[in-house]
CSV table of C-alpha atoms and ligand atoms in Angstrom, one decimal:
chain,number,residue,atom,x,y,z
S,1,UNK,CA,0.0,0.0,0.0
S,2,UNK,CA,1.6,3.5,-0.8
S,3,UNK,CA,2.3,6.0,1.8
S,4,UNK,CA,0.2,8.3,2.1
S,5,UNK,CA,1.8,11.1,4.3
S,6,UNK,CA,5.1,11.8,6.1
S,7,UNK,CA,4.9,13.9,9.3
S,8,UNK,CA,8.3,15.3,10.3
S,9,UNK,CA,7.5,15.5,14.6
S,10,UNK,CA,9.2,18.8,15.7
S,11,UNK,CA,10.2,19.6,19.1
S,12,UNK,CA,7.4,18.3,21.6
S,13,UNK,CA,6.5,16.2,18.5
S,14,UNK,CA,8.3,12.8,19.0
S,15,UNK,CA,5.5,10.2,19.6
S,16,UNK,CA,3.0,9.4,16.6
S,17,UNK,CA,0.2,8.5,18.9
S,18,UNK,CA,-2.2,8.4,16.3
S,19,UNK,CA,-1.1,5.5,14.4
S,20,UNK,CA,-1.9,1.9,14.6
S,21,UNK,CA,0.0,-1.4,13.5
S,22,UNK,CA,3.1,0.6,14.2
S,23,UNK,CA,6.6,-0.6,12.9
S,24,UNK,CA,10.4,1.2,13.3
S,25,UNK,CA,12.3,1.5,9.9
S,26,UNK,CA,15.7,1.9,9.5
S,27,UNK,CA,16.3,3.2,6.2
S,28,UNK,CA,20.2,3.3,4.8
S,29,UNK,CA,20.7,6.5,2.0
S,30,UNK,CA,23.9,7.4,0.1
S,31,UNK,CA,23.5,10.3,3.3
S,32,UNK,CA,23.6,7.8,5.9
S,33,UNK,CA,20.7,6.5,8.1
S,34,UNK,CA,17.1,7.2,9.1
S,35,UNK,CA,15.1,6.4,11.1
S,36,UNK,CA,11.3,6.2,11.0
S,37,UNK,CA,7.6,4.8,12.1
S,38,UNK,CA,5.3,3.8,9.6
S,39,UNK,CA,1.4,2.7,10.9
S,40,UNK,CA,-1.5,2.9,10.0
S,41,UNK,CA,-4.8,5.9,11.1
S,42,UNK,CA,-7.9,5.3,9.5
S,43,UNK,CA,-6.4,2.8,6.8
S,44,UNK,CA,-3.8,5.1,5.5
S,45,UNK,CA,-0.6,4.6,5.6
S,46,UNK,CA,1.7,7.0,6.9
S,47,UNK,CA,5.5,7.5,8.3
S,48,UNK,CA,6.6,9.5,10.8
S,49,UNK,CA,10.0,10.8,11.9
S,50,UNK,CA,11.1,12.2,14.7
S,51,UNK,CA,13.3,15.5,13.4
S,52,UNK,CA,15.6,15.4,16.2
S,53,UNK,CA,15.6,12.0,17.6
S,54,UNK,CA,13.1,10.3,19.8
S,55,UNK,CA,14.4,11.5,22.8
S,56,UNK,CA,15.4,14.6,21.2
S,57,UNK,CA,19.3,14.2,21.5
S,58,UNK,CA,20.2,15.6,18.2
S,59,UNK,CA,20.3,19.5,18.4
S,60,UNK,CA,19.2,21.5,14.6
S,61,UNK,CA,22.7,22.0,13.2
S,62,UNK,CA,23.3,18.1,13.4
S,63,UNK,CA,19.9,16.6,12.2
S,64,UNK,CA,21.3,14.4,9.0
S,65,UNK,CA,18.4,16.6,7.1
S,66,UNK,CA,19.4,15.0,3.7
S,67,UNK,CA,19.4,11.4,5.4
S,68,UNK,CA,15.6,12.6,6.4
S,69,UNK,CA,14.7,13.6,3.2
S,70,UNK,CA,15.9,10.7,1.0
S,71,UNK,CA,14.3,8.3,3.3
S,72,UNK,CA,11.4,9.9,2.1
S,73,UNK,CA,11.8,9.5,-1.2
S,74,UNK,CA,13.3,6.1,-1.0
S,75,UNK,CA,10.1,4.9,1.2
S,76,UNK,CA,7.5,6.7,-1.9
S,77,UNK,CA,6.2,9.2,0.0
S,78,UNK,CA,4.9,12.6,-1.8
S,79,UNK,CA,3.3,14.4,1.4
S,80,UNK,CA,5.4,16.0,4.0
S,81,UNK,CA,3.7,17.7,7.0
S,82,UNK,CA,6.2,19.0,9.3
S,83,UNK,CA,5.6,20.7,12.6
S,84,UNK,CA,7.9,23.2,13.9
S,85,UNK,CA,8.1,24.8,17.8
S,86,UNK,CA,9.1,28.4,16.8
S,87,UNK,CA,9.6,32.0,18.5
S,88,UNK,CA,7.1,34.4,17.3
S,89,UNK,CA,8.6,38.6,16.2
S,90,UNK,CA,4.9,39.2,15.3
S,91,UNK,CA,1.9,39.8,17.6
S,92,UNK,CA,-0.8,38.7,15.9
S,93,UNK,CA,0.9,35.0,16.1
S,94,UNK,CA,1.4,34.7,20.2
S,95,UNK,CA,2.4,31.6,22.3
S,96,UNK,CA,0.1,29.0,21.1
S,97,UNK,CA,-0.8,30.4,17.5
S,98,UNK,CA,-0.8,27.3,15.1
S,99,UNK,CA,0.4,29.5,12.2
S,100,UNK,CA,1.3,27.5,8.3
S,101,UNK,CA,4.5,28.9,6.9
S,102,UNK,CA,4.3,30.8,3.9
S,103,UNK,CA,7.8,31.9,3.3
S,104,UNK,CA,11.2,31.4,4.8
S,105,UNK,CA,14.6,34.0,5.5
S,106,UNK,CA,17.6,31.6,5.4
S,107,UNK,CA,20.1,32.7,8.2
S,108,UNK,CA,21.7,29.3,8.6
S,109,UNK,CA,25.4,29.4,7.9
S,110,UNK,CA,27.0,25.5,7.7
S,111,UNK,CA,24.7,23.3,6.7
S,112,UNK,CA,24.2,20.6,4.3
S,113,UNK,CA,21.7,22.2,2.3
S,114,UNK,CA,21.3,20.7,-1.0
S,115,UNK,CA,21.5,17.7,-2.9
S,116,UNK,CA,22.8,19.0,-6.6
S,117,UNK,CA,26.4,19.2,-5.0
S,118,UNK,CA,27.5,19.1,-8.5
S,119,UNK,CA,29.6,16.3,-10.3
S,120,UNK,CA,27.4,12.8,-10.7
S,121,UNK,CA,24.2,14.9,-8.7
S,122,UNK,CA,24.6,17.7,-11.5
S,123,UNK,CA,23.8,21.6,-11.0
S,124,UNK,CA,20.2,22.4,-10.6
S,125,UNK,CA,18.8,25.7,-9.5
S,126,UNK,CA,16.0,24.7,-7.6
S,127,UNK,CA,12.9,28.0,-7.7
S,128,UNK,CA,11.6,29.0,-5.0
S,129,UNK,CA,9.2,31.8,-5.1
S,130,UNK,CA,6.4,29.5,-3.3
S,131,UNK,CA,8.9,26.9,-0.9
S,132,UNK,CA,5.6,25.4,0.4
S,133,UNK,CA,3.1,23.3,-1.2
S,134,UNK,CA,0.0,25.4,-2.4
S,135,UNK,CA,-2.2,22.1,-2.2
S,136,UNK,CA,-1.2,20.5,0.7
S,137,UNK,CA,-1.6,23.9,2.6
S,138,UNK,CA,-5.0,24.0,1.2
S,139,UNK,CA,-6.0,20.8,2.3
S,140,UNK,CA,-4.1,22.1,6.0
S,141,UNK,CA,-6.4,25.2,6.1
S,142,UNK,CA,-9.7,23.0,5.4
S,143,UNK,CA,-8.5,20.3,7.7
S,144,UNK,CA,-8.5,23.1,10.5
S,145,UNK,CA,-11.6,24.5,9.3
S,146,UNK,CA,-13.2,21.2,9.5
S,147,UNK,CA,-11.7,20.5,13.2
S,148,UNK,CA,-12.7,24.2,14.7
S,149,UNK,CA,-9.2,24.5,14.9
S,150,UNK,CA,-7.5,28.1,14.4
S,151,UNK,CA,-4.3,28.0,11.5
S,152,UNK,CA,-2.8,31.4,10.8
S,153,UNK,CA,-1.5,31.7,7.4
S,154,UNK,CA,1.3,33.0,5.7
S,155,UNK,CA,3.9,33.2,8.4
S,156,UNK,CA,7.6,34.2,7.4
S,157,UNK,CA,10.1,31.9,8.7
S,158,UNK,CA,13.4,33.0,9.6
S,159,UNK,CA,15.9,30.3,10.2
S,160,UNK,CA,19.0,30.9,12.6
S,161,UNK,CA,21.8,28.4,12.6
S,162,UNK,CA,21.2,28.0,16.8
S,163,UNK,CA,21.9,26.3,18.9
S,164,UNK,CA,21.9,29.3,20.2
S,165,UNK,CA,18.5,31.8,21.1
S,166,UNK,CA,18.9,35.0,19.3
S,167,UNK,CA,19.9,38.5,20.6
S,168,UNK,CA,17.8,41.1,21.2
S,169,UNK,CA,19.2,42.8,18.0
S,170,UNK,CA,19.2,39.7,15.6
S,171,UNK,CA,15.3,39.7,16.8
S,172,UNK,CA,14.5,43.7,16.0
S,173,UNK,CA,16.3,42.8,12.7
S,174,UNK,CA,14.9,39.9,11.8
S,175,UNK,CA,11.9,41.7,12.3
S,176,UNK,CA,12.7,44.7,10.1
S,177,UNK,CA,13.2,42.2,7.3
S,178,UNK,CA,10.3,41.0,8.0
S,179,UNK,CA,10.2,38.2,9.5
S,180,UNK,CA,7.4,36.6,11.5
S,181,UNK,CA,8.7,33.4,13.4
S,182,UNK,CA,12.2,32.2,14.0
S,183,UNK,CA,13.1,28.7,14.5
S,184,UNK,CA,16.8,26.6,13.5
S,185,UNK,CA,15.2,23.8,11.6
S,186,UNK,CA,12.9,24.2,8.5
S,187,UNK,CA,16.1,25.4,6.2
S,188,UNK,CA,17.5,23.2,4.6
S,189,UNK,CA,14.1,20.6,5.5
S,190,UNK,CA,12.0,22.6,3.1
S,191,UNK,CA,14.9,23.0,0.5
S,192,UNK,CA,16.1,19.3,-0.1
S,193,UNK,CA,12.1,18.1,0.3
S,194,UNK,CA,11.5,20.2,-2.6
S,195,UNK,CA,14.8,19.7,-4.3
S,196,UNK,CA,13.3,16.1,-4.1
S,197,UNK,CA,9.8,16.9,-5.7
S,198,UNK,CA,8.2,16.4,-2.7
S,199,UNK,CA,4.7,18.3,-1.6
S,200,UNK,CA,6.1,20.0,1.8
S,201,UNK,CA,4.4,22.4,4.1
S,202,UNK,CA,5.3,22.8,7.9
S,203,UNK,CA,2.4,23.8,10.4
S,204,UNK,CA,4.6,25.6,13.0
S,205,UNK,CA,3.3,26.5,16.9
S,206,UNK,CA,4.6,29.8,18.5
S,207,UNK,CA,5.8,28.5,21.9
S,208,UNK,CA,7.4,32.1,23.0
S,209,UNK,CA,8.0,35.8,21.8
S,210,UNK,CA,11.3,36.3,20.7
S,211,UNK,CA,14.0,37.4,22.4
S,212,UNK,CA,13.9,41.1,23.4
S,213,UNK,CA,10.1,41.3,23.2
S,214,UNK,CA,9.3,39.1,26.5
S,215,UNK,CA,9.5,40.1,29.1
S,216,UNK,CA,11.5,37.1,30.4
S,217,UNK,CA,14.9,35.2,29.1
S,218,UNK,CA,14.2,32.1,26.9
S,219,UNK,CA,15.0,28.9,27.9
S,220,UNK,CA,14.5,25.1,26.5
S,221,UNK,CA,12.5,24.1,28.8
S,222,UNK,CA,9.8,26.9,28.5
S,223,UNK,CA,9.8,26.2,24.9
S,224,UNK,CA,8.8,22.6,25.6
S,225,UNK,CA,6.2,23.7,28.0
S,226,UNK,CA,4.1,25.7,25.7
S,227,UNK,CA,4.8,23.0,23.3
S,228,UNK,CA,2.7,20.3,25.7
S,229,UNK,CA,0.2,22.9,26.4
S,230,UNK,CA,-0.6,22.6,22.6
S,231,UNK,CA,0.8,19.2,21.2
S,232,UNK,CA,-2.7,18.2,21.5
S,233,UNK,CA,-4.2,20.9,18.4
S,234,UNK,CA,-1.8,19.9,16.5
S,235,UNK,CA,-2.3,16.4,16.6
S,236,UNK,CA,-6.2,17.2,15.9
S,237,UNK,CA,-5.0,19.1,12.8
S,238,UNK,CA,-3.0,15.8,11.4
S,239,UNK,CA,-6.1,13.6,12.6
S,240,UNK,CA,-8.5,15.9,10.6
S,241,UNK,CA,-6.1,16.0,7.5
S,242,UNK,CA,-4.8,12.0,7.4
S,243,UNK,CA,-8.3,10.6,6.3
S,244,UNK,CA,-9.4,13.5,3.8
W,1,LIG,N1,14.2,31.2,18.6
W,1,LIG,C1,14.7,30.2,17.9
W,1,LIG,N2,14.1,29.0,17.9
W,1,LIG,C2,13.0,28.8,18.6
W,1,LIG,C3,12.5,29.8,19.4
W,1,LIG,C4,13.1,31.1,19.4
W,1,LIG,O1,12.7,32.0,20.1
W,1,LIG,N3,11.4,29.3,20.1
W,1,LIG,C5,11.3,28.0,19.7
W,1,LIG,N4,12.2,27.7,18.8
């Protein structure tokens, strides 16, 4: 039976509750290992991976995002919802806003972040003036619609290299340029997936403003808080989607 969906689990998202029947794959690519949970909700078939392990130990410059991605393909998959734990620079997306990226700002710095590396893989110029899928965002937005659920849209996504938090000033910048969220993970996920023809959008869940606009200092564990708090709409949104 073909896959139906991939969910990338962000952080808070490590544990595909939803699914039935479930088996661990280890898939080998020419970028080393992944490793994934295929099962079954409703009938369909889908995979889920963990982004940065299941017990989160693998911080965003070191997820093997090309590994990730090539499982993917290798396994047939087309879909790709990823979820993504972010810091918020705009206030119309607070702590808890469920928000569909529209666009990204690419601040990562050493990353593996493409698969056309030239020689036998070729140079390709991938285009990006829409990095997310039009369709499956559609089919996010009435799957939210259909579950009561509230999904911003459009959110700009700046990616920072991390581990670190930002500072105060990266944040008023990033904000100037106008950004909407920051996170460290959804560049180079979103490149390579669509480098690999796949159909990727990421739901992402503000878990904090950033830094310089609370009131308090960020820390991990707050991040993971808020992400608890809300794990559960999210999950409602992927229930709503898988069957339809
Ligand atoms: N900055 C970067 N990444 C994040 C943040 C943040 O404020 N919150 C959650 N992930």
């Amino acid at each position: 039976m073909s896959i139906e969906l991939a969910i990338i689990g962000g952080t808070g998202v490590y544990d595909p509750k939803l699914l039935e029947d479930v088996q661990t794959l280890e898939i080998d690519t020419r970028y080393g290992r992944a490793l994934l949970t295929q099962g079954k909700y409703q009938g369909r078939e889908v995979v889920f991976l963990a982004r940065h392990g299941t017990k989160h130990g693998t911080p965003p410059h070191n997820v093997n995002y090309r590994a990730n991605i090539a499982a993917l393909v290798k396994l047939g998959v087309k879909r790709v919802v990823a979820t993504a734990a972010v810091g918020s620079l705009n206030e119309k997306m607070p702590p808890g806003a469920m928000i569909l990226l529209g666009q990204f700002l690419d601040f990562t710095k050493a990353r593996e972040a493409t698969f056309f590396d030239g020689g036998e893989a070729g140079v390709v110029h991938t285009d990006f003036t829409a990095p997310y899928c039009p369709q499956l965002n559609g089919n996010l937005l009435a799957a939210a619609n259909q579950a009561g659920l509230e999904l911003l849209q459009d959110g700009v996504y700046v990616c920072t290299e991390g581990p670190r938090f930002e500072s105060a000033a990266e944040i008023r910048m990033y904000q100037k340029l106008g950004g909407d969220l920051v996170g460290m993970t959804n560049v180079p996920e979103v490149v390579l997936a669509r480098e690999a023809g796949l159909c990727y959008s990421t739901v992402a869940l503000s878990t904090n403003f950033g830094a310089g606009i609370s009131p308090t200092v960020l820390t991990h564990e707050e991040v993971l808080e808020v992400m608890a708090e809300n794990v559960e709409k999210v999950r409602r949104l992927l229930m709503e989607l898988i069957p339809n």
